[in-house]
PDB file of C-alpha atoms and ligand atoms in Angstrom:
ATOM      1  CA  MET A 279      41.917 -10.887 126.887  1.00 58.00           C
ATOM      2  CA  LYS A 280      43.793  -7.766 125.183  1.00 63.00           C
ATOM      3  CA  PRO A 281      47.441  -7.323 124.184  1.00 61.00           C
ATOM      4  CA  VAL A 282      49.342  -5.205 126.573  1.00 76.00           C
ATOM      5  CA  ASP A 283      52.171  -4.930 124.216  1.00 92.00           C
ATOM      6  CA  ARG A 284      52.206  -2.118 122.771  1.00 95.00           C
ATOM      7  CA  SER A 285      52.424  -3.006 119.071  1.00 96.00           C
ATOM      8  CA  GLU A 286      49.679  -5.650 119.745  1.00 96.00           C
ATOM      9  CA  PHE A 287      47.493  -3.106 121.244  1.00 97.00           C
ATOM     10  CA  ASN A 288      47.988  -0.446 118.391  1.00 97.00           C
ATOM     11  CA  GLN A 289      47.065  -3.141 115.983  1.00 97.00           C
ATOM     12  CA  TYR A 290      44.081  -4.107 117.957  1.00 97.00           C
ATOM     13  CA  ILE A 291      43.127  -0.914 117.906  1.00 98.00           C
ATOM     14  CA  MET A 292      43.569  -0.618 114.230  1.00 98.00           C
ATOM     15  CA  LYS A 293      42.067  -3.988 113.400  1.00 98.00           C
ATOM     16  CA  THR A 294      39.202  -2.950 115.387  1.00 97.00           C
ATOM     17  CA  ALA A 295      38.404   0.467 113.732  1.00 98.00           C
ATOM     18  CA  ARG A 296      39.360  -1.038 110.177  1.00 98.00           C
ATOM     19  CA  ASP A 297      36.796  -3.638 111.155  1.00 97.00           C
ATOM     20  CA  VAL A 298      33.937  -1.112 111.461  1.00 97.00           C
ATOM     21  CA  ILE A 299      35.122   1.000 108.593  1.00 98.00           C
ATOM     22  CA  GLN A 300      34.851  -2.192 106.114  1.00 97.00           C
ATOM     23  CA  ASP A 301      31.735  -3.825 107.386  1.00 95.00           C
ATOM     24  CA  TYR A 302      30.080  -0.674 107.097  1.00 95.00           C
ATOM     25  CA  ASN A 303      31.400   0.978 104.524  1.00 96.00           C
ATOM     26  CA  LEU A 304      32.094   4.211 105.739  1.00 97.00           C
ATOM     27  CA  ILE A 305      34.486   5.161 103.274  1.00 97.00           C
ATOM     28  CA  GLU A 306      34.713   4.874  99.678  1.00 97.00           C
ATOM     29  CA  PRO A 307      37.794   5.414  96.822  1.00 97.00           C
ATOM     30  CA  ASN A 308      38.086   9.751  96.446  1.00 97.00           C
ATOM     31  CA  ASP A 309      36.398  10.501  99.699  1.00 98.00           C
ATOM     32  CA  ARG A 310      36.856  14.065 100.964  1.00 98.00           C
ATOM     33  CA  ILE A 311      36.983  13.502 104.988  1.00 98.00           C
ATOM     34  CA  ALA A 312      36.492  16.237 107.481  1.00 98.00           C
ATOM     35  CA  VAL A 313      37.732  14.786 111.160  1.00 98.00           C
ATOM     36  CA  GLY A 314      36.442  17.050 114.084  1.00 98.00           C
ATOM     37  CA  LEU A 315      39.389  17.311 116.061  1.00 98.00           C
ATOM     38  CA  SER A 316      38.544  18.831 119.848  1.00 97.00           C
ATOM     39  CA  GLY A 317      41.956  17.609 120.607  1.00 98.00           C
ATOM     40  CA  GLY A 318      40.854  15.307 123.220  1.00 98.00           C
ATOM     41  CA  LYS A 319      41.925  11.435 123.284  1.00 98.00           C
ATOM     42  CA  ASP A 320      39.221  10.288 120.577  1.00 98.00           C
ATOM     43  CA  SER A 321      39.139  12.752 118.019  1.00 98.00           C
ATOM     44  CA  VAL A 322      43.200  12.597 118.040  1.00 98.00           C
ATOM     45  CA  LEU A 323      43.070   8.815 117.826  1.00 98.00           C
ATOM     46  CA  THR A 324      40.652   8.641 114.803  1.00 98.00           C
ATOM     47  CA  LEU A 325      42.781  11.946 112.864  1.00 98.00           C
ATOM     48  CA  HIS A 326      45.657   9.300 113.554  1.00 98.00           C
ATOM     49  CA  LEU A 327      44.064   6.100 112.170  1.00 98.00           C
ATOM     50  CA  LEU A 328      42.193   7.933 109.288  1.00 98.00           C
ATOM     51  CA  VAL A 329      45.853   9.166 108.680  1.00 98.00           C
ATOM     52  CA  GLU A 330      47.304   6.016 108.349  1.00 98.00           C
ATOM     53  CA  LEU A 331      44.484   4.681 106.217  1.00 98.00           C
ATOM     54  CA  MET A 332      44.489   7.184 103.524  1.00 97.00           C
ATOM     55  CA  GLU A 333      46.543   5.536 101.291  1.00 97.00           C
ATOM     56  CA  GLU A 334      44.630   2.034 101.592  1.00 95.00           C
ATOM     57  CA  PHE A 335      41.568   3.449 101.140  1.00 96.00           C
ATOM     58  CA  ASP A 336      42.411   6.582  99.368  1.00 97.00           C
ATOM     59  CA  PHE A 337      41.103   9.672 100.569  1.00 98.00           C
ATOM     60  CA  GLU A 338      41.988  12.905 101.658  1.00 98.00           C
ATOM     61  CA  LEU A 339      41.578  14.699 104.761  1.00 98.00           C
ATOM     62  CA  ILE A 340      41.166  17.682 106.826  1.00 98.00           C
ATOM     63  CA  ALA A 341      40.623  18.652 110.069  1.00 98.00           C
ATOM     64  CA  VAL A 342      38.125  20.716 111.760  1.00 98.00           C
ATOM     65  CA  SER A 343      38.282  22.098 115.443  1.00 98.00           C
ATOM     66  CA  ILE A 344      35.609  24.495 117.353  1.00 98.00           C
ATOM     67  CA  ASP A 345      36.403  26.406 120.261  1.00 98.00           C
ATOM     68  CA  GLU A 346      32.814  26.835 122.264  1.00 98.00           C
ATOM     69  CA  GLY A 347      34.419  29.345 124.881  1.00 98.00           C
ATOM     70  CA  VAL A 348      35.218  27.540 128.049  1.00 98.00           C
ATOM     71  CA  SER A 349      37.841  29.205 130.216  1.00 96.00           C
ATOM     72  CA  GLY A 350      40.330  26.865 131.494  1.00 96.00           C
ATOM     73  CA  TYR A 351      39.514  24.431 129.137  1.00 96.00           C
ATOM     74  CA  ARG A 352      39.002  24.274 125.313  1.00 96.00           C
ATOM     75  CA  GLY A 353      42.223  26.866 125.033  1.00 96.00           C
ATOM     76  CA  GLU A 354      44.204  23.472 125.766  1.00 97.00           C
ATOM     77  CA  GLY A 355      42.572  20.704 123.462  1.00 98.00           C
ATOM     78  CA  ILE A 356      42.551  23.391 120.307  1.00 98.00           C
ATOM     79  CA  ILE A 357      46.833  23.266 121.173  1.00 98.00           C
ATOM     80  CA  ALA A 358      46.711  19.633 121.601  1.00 98.00           C
ATOM     81  CA  ALA A 359      44.573  19.951 118.308  1.00 98.00           C
ATOM     82  CA  ARG A 360      46.716  22.063 116.064  1.00 98.00           C
ATOM     83  CA  THR A 361      49.912  20.189 117.211  1.00 98.00           C
ATOM     84  CA  ASN A 362      48.283  16.592 116.005  1.00 98.00           C
ATOM     85  CA  ALA A 363      47.343  18.391 112.989  1.00 98.00           C
ATOM     86  CA  ALA A 364      50.796  19.828 112.289  1.00 98.00           C
ATOM     87  CA  LYS A 365      53.115  16.776 113.102  1.00 98.00           C
ATOM     88  CA  LEU A 366      50.539  14.674 110.715  1.00 98.00           C
ATOM     89  CA  GLY A 367      50.310  17.446 107.925  1.00 98.00           C
ATOM     90  CA  ILE A 368      46.883  17.759 108.103  1.00 98.00           C
ATOM     91  CA  GLU A 369      44.967  20.935 107.400  1.00 98.00           C
ATOM     92  CA  LEU A 370      43.249  22.482 110.507  1.00 98.00           C
ATOM     93  CA  VAL A 371      40.109  24.642 110.231  1.00 98.00           C
ATOM     94  CA  GLU A 372      39.202  26.199 113.262  1.00 98.00           C
ATOM     95  CA  GLY A 373      35.606  27.849 114.062  1.00 98.00           C
ATOM     96  CA  SER A 374      34.334  29.801 117.364  1.00 98.00           C
ATOM     97  CA  PHE A 375      30.954  30.115 118.723  1.00 98.00           C
ATOM     98  CA  LYS A 376      31.798  33.717 119.759  1.00 97.00           C
ATOM     99  CA  LYS A 377      32.936  34.203 116.071  1.00 97.00           C
ATOM    100  CA  GLU A 378      29.812  32.105 114.802  1.00 97.00           C
ATOM    101  CA  TYR A 379      26.985  33.541 117.047  1.00 96.00           C
ATOM    102  CA  GLY A 380      28.692  36.169 119.081  1.00 96.00           C
ATOM    103  CA  PHE A 381      28.653  34.664 122.373  1.00 96.00           C
ATOM    104  CA  THR A 382      31.257  32.161 124.052  1.00 97.00           C
ATOM    105  CA  LEU A 383      29.429  29.018 126.244  1.00 97.00           C
ATOM    106  CA  ASP A 384      30.589  30.305 129.320  1.00 97.00           C
ATOM    107  CA  GLN A 385      28.995  33.269 128.664  1.00 96.00           C
ATOM    108  CA  VAL A 386      25.186  31.317 128.241  1.00 96.00           C
ATOM    109  CA  SER A 387      26.039  28.350 130.312  1.00 95.00           C
ATOM    110  CA  LYS A 388      23.940  29.435 132.957  1.00 94.00           C
ATOM    111  CA  LEU A 389      20.726  29.818 131.186  1.00 95.00           C
ATOM    112  CA  TYR A 390      20.052  26.508 130.750  1.00 93.00           C
ATOM    113  CA  GLN A 391      20.049  23.398 133.330  1.00 91.00           C
ATOM    114  CA  SER A 392      22.965  22.243 131.625  1.00 92.00           C
ATOM    115  CA  ALA A 393      25.726  23.820 129.751  1.00 95.00           C
ATOM    116  CA  CYS A 394      25.950  20.737 127.099  1.00 94.00           C
ATOM    117  CA  ILE A 395      22.586  21.575 125.922  1.00 93.00           C
ATOM    118  CA  PRO A 396      23.390  24.816 124.165  1.00 96.00           C
ATOM    119  CA  CYS A 397      27.092  23.581 123.633  1.00 97.00           C
ATOM    120  CA  GLY A 398      25.490  20.456 121.642  1.00 95.00           C
ATOM    121  CA  VAL A 399      23.045  22.194 119.415  1.00 96.00           C
ATOM    122  CA  PHE A 400      25.833  25.065 118.520  1.00 98.00           C
ATOM    123  CA  ARG A 401      28.607  22.843 117.982  1.00 97.00           C
ATOM    124  CA  ARG A 402      26.808  20.040 115.903  1.00 95.00           C
ATOM    125  CA  GLN A 403      25.680  23.231 113.651  1.00 96.00           C
ATOM    126  CA  LEU A 404      28.838  24.608 113.561  1.00 97.00           C
ATOM    127  CA  LEU A 405      30.821  21.297 112.525  1.00 97.00           C
ATOM    128  CA  ASN A 406      28.170  20.585 109.897  1.00 96.00           C
ATOM    129  CA  LYS A 407      28.009  24.592 108.432  1.00 96.00           C
ATOM    130  CA  ILE A 408      32.260  24.431 108.425  1.00 98.00           C
ATOM    131  CA  SER A 409      32.186  20.684 106.959  1.00 97.00           C
ATOM    132  CA  SER A 410      29.674  21.755 104.282  1.00 96.00           C
ATOM    133  CA  GLU A 411      31.517  24.777 102.868  1.00 96.00           C
ATOM    134  CA  LEU A 412      34.662  23.057 102.495  1.00 97.00           C
ATOM    135  CA  GLY A 413      32.468  20.410 100.553  1.00 96.00           C
ATOM    136  CA  VAL A 414      33.786  17.274 102.255  1.00 97.00           C
ATOM    137  CA  ASP A 415      31.612  14.468 102.013  1.00 97.00           C
ATOM    138  CA  LYS A 416      32.119  13.163 105.152  1.00 97.00           C
ATOM    139  CA  LEU A 417      32.616  13.762 108.922  1.00 98.00           C
ATOM    140  CA  ALA A 418      34.328  12.112 111.112  1.00 98.00           C
ATOM    141  CA  THR A 419      33.747  12.112 114.430  1.00 97.00           C
ATOM    142  CA  GLY A 420      35.598  10.656 117.745  1.00 98.00           C
ATOM    143  CA  HIS A 421      32.529   8.719 119.187  1.00 97.00           C
ATOM    144  CA  ASN A 422      33.397   5.947 120.668  1.00 97.00           C
ATOM    145  CA  LEU A 423      31.475   2.589 122.118  1.00 96.00           C
ATOM    146  CA  ASP A 424      30.932   4.025 125.473  1.00 96.00           C
ATOM    147  CA  ASP A 425      29.348   7.710 123.898  1.00 95.00           C
ATOM    148  CA  GLU A 426      27.313   5.406 121.732  1.00 93.00           C
ATOM    149  CA  ILE A 427      25.564   3.305 124.151  1.00 94.00           C
ATOM    150  CA  GLN A 428      25.192   6.279 126.819  1.00 94.00           C
ATOM    151  CA  SER A 429      23.721   8.279 123.746  1.00 91.00           C
ATOM    152  CA  PHE A 430      21.510   5.465 123.312  1.00 89.00           C
ATOM    153  CA  LEU A 431      20.545   4.615 126.999  1.00 91.00           C
ATOM    154  CA  MET A 432      19.510   8.437 127.578  1.00 89.00           C
ATOM    155  CA  SER A 433      17.403   8.282 124.121  1.00 87.00           C
ATOM    156  CA  PHE A 434      15.653   5.180 125.200  1.00 84.00           C
ATOM    157  CA  ALA A 435      15.117   6.992 128.994  1.00 84.00           C
ATOM    158  CA  LYS A 436      13.632   9.624 127.684  1.00 83.00           C
ATOM    159  CA  ALA A 437      11.527   7.612 124.952  1.00 81.00           C
ATOM    160  CA  ASP A 438      13.101   9.727 122.570  1.00 79.00           C
ATOM    161  CA  PHE A 439      12.592   7.042 119.539  1.00 74.00           C
ATOM    162  CA  ARG A 440      13.347  10.294 116.804  1.00 73.00           C
ATOM    163  CA  ARG A 441      17.101   9.714 118.031  1.00 74.00           C
ATOM    164  CA  PHE A 442      17.643   6.382 117.529  1.00 74.00           C
ATOM    165  CA  SER A 443      17.781   6.981 113.719  1.00 71.00           C
ATOM    166  CA  LYS A 444      20.849   8.874 114.779  1.00 75.00           C
ATOM    167  CA  PHE A 445      23.017   6.105 116.008  1.00 83.00           C
ATOM    168  CA  GLY A 446      24.840   3.490 114.136  1.00 89.00           C
ATOM    169  CA  PRO A 447      28.696   3.583 112.636  1.00 93.00           C
ATOM    170  CA  MET A 448      27.217   6.004 109.528  1.00 90.00           C
ATOM    171  CA  LEU A 449      24.543   8.383 109.279  1.00 85.00           C
ATOM    172  CA  ASP A 450      23.601   8.816 105.610  1.00 79.00           C
ATOM    173  CA  ARG A 451      22.950  11.694 103.550  1.00 77.00           C
ATOM    174  CA  ILE A 452      19.428  12.957 103.745  1.00 78.00           C
ATOM    175  CA  HIS A 453      20.113  16.418 102.800  1.00 83.00           C
ATOM    176  CA  PRO A 454      22.269  18.353 100.323  1.00 85.00           C
ATOM    177  CA  ASN A 455      23.672  20.539 103.056  1.00 87.00           C
ATOM    178  CA  LEU A 456      23.787  17.872 105.958  1.00 92.00           C
ATOM    179  CA  VAL A 457      27.521  16.440 105.633  1.00 95.00           C
ATOM    180  CA  PRO A 458      27.200  12.447 106.543  1.00 95.00           C
ATOM    181  CA  ARG A 459      28.686  11.433 109.905  1.00 95.00           C
ATOM    182  CA  ILE A 460      30.947   8.535 110.472  1.00 97.00           C
ATOM    183  CA  LYS A 461      32.055   7.014 113.437  1.00 97.00           C
ATOM    184  CA  PRO A 462      35.486   4.854 112.900  1.00 98.00           C
ATOM    185  CA  LEU A 463      35.879   4.438 116.786  1.00 98.00           C
ATOM    186  CA  TRP A 464      32.087   3.277 117.258  1.00 96.00           C
ATOM    187  CA  LYS A 465      33.303  -0.291 118.610  1.00 95.00           C
ATOM    188  CA  LEU A 466      36.395   0.872 120.732  1.00 97.00           C
ATOM    189  CA  PRO A 467      35.511   1.551 124.389  1.00 95.00           C
ATOM    190  CA  GLU A 468      36.568   4.975 126.106  1.00 96.00           C
ATOM    191  CA  LYS A 469      39.415   3.377 128.574  1.00 95.00           C
ATOM    192  CA  ASP A 470      40.939   1.598 124.929  1.00 96.00           C
ATOM    193  CA  VAL A 471      41.427   4.962 123.781  1.00 98.00           C
ATOM    194  CA  GLY A 472      43.114   6.292 126.688  1.00 97.00           C
ATOM    195  CA  ILE A 473      45.394   3.654 126.722  1.00 97.00           C
ATOM    196  CA  TRP A 474      46.594   4.176 123.086  1.00 98.00           C
ATOM    197  CA  ALA A 475      46.937   7.959 124.124  1.00 98.00           C
ATOM    198  CA  VAL A 476      49.229   6.852 127.315  1.00 97.00           C
ATOM    199  CA  MET A 477      50.986   4.319 125.337  1.00 97.00           C
ATOM    200  CA  ASN A 478      51.989   6.032 122.084  1.00 98.00           C
ATOM    201  CA  ASN A 479      52.801   8.910 124.374  1.00 97.00           C
ATOM    202  CA  ILE A 480      50.335  11.188 122.054  1.00 98.00           C
ATOM    203  CA  ASP A 481      49.782  14.851 122.967  1.00 97.00           C
ATOM    204  CA  VAL A 482      45.966  14.912 123.797  1.00 97.00           C
ATOM    205  CA  HIS A 483      44.461  16.747 125.994  1.00 96.00           C
ATOM    206  CA  PHE A 484      43.343  14.523 128.986  1.00 95.00           C
ATOM    207  CA  ALA A 485      41.208  17.030 130.908  1.00 95.00           C
ATOM    208  CA  GLU A 486      37.381  16.845 131.697  1.00 93.00           C
ATOM    209  CA  CYS A 487      35.348  19.673 130.640  1.00 95.00           C
ATOM    210  CA  PRO A 488      34.033  21.577 133.835  1.00 95.00           C
ATOM    211  CA  TYR A 489      30.338  21.688 132.891  1.00 95.00           C
ATOM    212  CA  SER A 490      30.639  17.890 132.198  1.00 92.00           C
ATOM    213  CA  HIS A 491      28.845  16.967 135.566  1.00 88.00           C
ATOM    214  CA  THR A 492      25.942  18.857 134.965  1.00 82.00           C
ATOM    215  CA  SER A 493      24.791  16.302 132.268  1.00 85.00           C
ATOM    216  CA  LEU A 494      22.454  13.446 132.462  1.00 86.00           C
ATOM    217  CA  ARG A 495      25.706  11.767 130.301  1.00 90.00           C
ATOM    218  CA  SER A 496      27.663  11.608 133.350  1.00 89.00           C
ATOM    219  CA  LYS A 497      25.575  10.080 135.353  1.00 89.00           C
ATOM    220  CA  VAL A 498      24.297   7.259 132.972  1.00 93.00           C
ATOM    221  CA  LYS A 499      28.406   7.214 132.425  1.00 94.00           C
ATOM    222  CA  ASN A 500      29.220   6.038 135.817  1.00 92.00           C
ATOM    223  CA  TYR A 501      26.566   3.795 135.837  1.00 93.00           C
ATOM    224  CA  LEU A 502      27.836   2.268 132.555  1.00 95.00           C
ATOM    225  CA  ASN A 503      31.214   2.402 134.387  1.00 94.00           C
ATOM    226  CA  GLU A 504      29.864   0.088 137.252  1.00 95.00           C
ATOM    227  CA  MET A 505      28.515  -1.983 135.258  1.00 93.00           C
ATOM    228  CA  GLU A 506      31.184  -2.833 133.389  1.00 93.00           C
ATOM    229  CA  GLY A 507      33.202  -2.821 136.265  1.00 93.00           C
ATOM    230  CA  SER A 508      31.211  -5.831 137.949  1.00 95.00           C
ATOM    231  CA  ARG A 509      30.307  -7.830 134.491  1.00 94.00           C
ATOM    232  CA  LYS A 510      33.230  -7.254 131.910  1.00 93.00           C
ATOM    233  CA  GLY A 511      31.655  -7.015 128.272  1.00 92.00           C
ATOM    234  CA  THR A 512      28.793  -5.611 129.127  1.00 94.00           C
ATOM    235  CA  LYS A 513      29.287  -2.176 127.187  1.00 94.00           C
ATOM    236  CA  LEU A 514      29.799  -4.269 124.033  1.00 91.00           C
ATOM    237  CA  SER A 515      26.668  -6.453 124.904  1.00 93.00           C
ATOM    238  CA  ILE A 516      24.473  -3.091 125.304  1.00 92.00           C
ATOM    239  CA  LEU A 517      25.761  -2.256 121.156  1.00 91.00           C
ATOM    240  CA  GLU A 518      25.079  -5.183 120.025  1.00 89.00           C
ATOM    241  CA  SER A 519      21.266  -5.519 121.543  1.00 89.00           C
ATOM    242  CA  PHE A 520      20.695  -2.161 120.633  1.00 85.00           C
ATOM    243  CA  SER A 521      22.466  -3.069 116.856  1.00 84.00           C
ATOM    244  CA  LYS A 522      20.278  -5.629 116.623  1.00 83.00           C
ATOM    245  CA  THR A 523      17.190  -4.469 117.878  1.00 79.00           C
ATOM    246  CA  PHE A 524      17.021  -0.983 115.984  1.00 71.00           C
ATOM    247  CA  LYS A 525      17.357  -0.107 112.554  1.00 65.00           C
ATOM    248  CA  PHE A 526      20.127   2.794 111.852  1.00 58.00           C
ATOM    249  CA  GLU A 527      17.776   4.277 109.426  1.00 58.00           C
ATOM    250  CA  ARG A 528      17.324   7.540 108.849  1.00 56.00           C
ATOM    251  CA  LYS A 529      15.496   7.785 105.250  1.00 53.00           C
ATOM    252  CA  GLU A 530      11.853   8.133 106.994  1.00 54.00           C
ATOM    253  CA  ILE A 531      12.953  11.669 108.601  1.00 64.00           C
ATOM    254  CA  ILE A 532      11.933  14.521 106.589  1.00 67.00           C
ATOM    255  CA  ILE A 533      14.253  17.500 106.381  1.00 81.00           C
ATOM    256  CA  GLY A 534      13.922  20.722 105.144  1.00 90.00           C
ATOM    257  CA  GLN A 535      15.875  23.813 105.531  1.00 92.00           C
ATOM    258  CA  CYS A 536      15.609  26.743 108.251  1.00 94.00           C
ATOM    259  CA  LYS A 537      13.983  29.742 107.154  1.00 95.00           C
ATOM    260  CA  LEU A 538      16.661  32.071 108.823  1.00 94.00           C
ATOM    261  CA  CYS A 539      20.058  30.519 108.526  1.00 93.00           C
ATOM    262  CA  SER A 540      19.414  27.916 105.772  1.00 91.00           C
ATOM    263  CA  GLU A 541      20.778  24.958 107.276  1.00 91.00           C
ATOM    264  CA  PRO A 542      19.570  21.690 107.245  1.00 91.00           C
ATOM    265  CA  SER A 543      16.657  21.221 109.306  1.00 91.00           C
ATOM    266  CA  SER A 544      13.202  19.529 110.443  1.00 86.00           C
ATOM    267  CA  LEU A 545      11.576  22.374 111.936  1.00 90.00           C
ATOM    268  CA  ASN A 546      10.677  26.056 110.218  1.00 94.00           C
ATOM    269  CA  VAL A 547      13.181  27.675 112.369  1.00 96.00           C
ATOM    270  CA  CYS A 548      16.159  25.548 113.809  1.00 95.00           C
ATOM    271  CA  LYS A 549      16.815  24.747 117.455  1.00 95.00           C
ATOM    272  CA  ALA A 550      20.199  26.952 117.062  1.00 96.00           C
ATOM    273  CA  CYS A 551      18.746  29.776 115.674  1.00 96.00           C
ATOM    274  CA  GLU A 552      15.270  29.265 118.129  1.00 96.00           C
ATOM    275  CA  MET A 553      18.212  29.225 120.932  1.00 96.00           C
ATOM    276  CA  VAL A 554      20.240  32.166 119.621  1.00 96.00           C
ATOM    277  CA  GLU A 555      16.768  34.442 119.735  1.00 94.00           C
ATOM    278  CA  ASP A 556      16.137  33.588 122.844  1.00 93.00           C
ATOM    279  CA  ILE A 557      19.962  33.996 124.301  1.00 95.00           C
ATOM    280  CA  LYS A 558      19.361  37.317 122.703  1.00 91.00           C
ATOM    281  CA  ASN A 559      16.393  38.176 124.983  1.00 91.00           C
ATOM    282  CA  ARG A 560      17.904  36.563 128.241  1.00 87.00           C
ATOM    283  CA  ILE A 561      21.983  38.378 128.181  1.00 80.00           C
TER     284      ILE A 561
HETATM  285 FE1  LIG B   4      30.377  21.092 125.776  1.00 86.73          FE
HETATM  286 FE2  LIG B   4      29.363  19.480 127.583  1.00 86.73          FE
HETATM  287 FE3  LIG B   4      30.772  18.440 126.423  1.00 86.73          FE
HETATM  288 FE4  LIG B   4      31.300  20.534 128.227  1.00 86.73          FE
HETATM  289  S1  LIG B   4      30.744  18.250 128.658  1.00 86.73           S
HETATM  290  S2  LIG B   4      32.257  20.462 125.696  1.00 86.73           S
HETATM  291  S3  LIG B   4      29.889  21.640 127.951  1.00 86.73           S
HETATM  292  S4  LIG B   4      28.890  18.956 125.863  1.00 86.73           S
END
């Protein structure tokens, strides 16, 4: 039974994240860590937790926000990101698809089956590029328990076994310019993150992205919520089954760099550059 008292609930949130950080050695003394801060509840909780742990674990923090260019949506998220970073005294660095690639997500969303396809590719690349330029040791993301098992089941359903190496609470450094990712919320259910934000009256952007319904993820999410509703603990059991069955190792993946943009890539031309070329020919 989870605590309903605010202070006990906050302790449960902190303990769950701290256990993941300690059990998987996510943070080392003197680390410089960037938090990918969208302004949504998950990334905002990640920032708040890490600020609280900075002294104890002896590391530095900076935040990075990406504006994908989704009208009526992302703007409010960026405002929440700025508000939280300012309140906590953390520097915020901002990037945008428009500035980096020359178009907004809105302008290219219809070219793909789901807007999440280009969004994921460009956001991952830009977050890594900015973090790498900032010289940070790690990039902390707000991926929670639900995100992780959704991704896992999606890869499982597509038999995309290469992607299994991207799961787990920490992704090692496998290329000098590929900033390792850490996921302090790895064992926290999305619902509890929402409760934390409401209970503590935190300024977060709760709205859903207008493109989210186009993704396979939203279907998997609904399915998992139904399962959890009828059998409590299902999500955590799925995470534990995956953790015991698969090794979260990326050492076997050989990664070079894109010949066009020099970003880390396992192909000659990275997915982002391939998509930019494709988009240029279609808009
Ligand atoms: Fe991007 Fe899809 Fe997430 Fe919207 S739902 S922010 S389009 S990945």
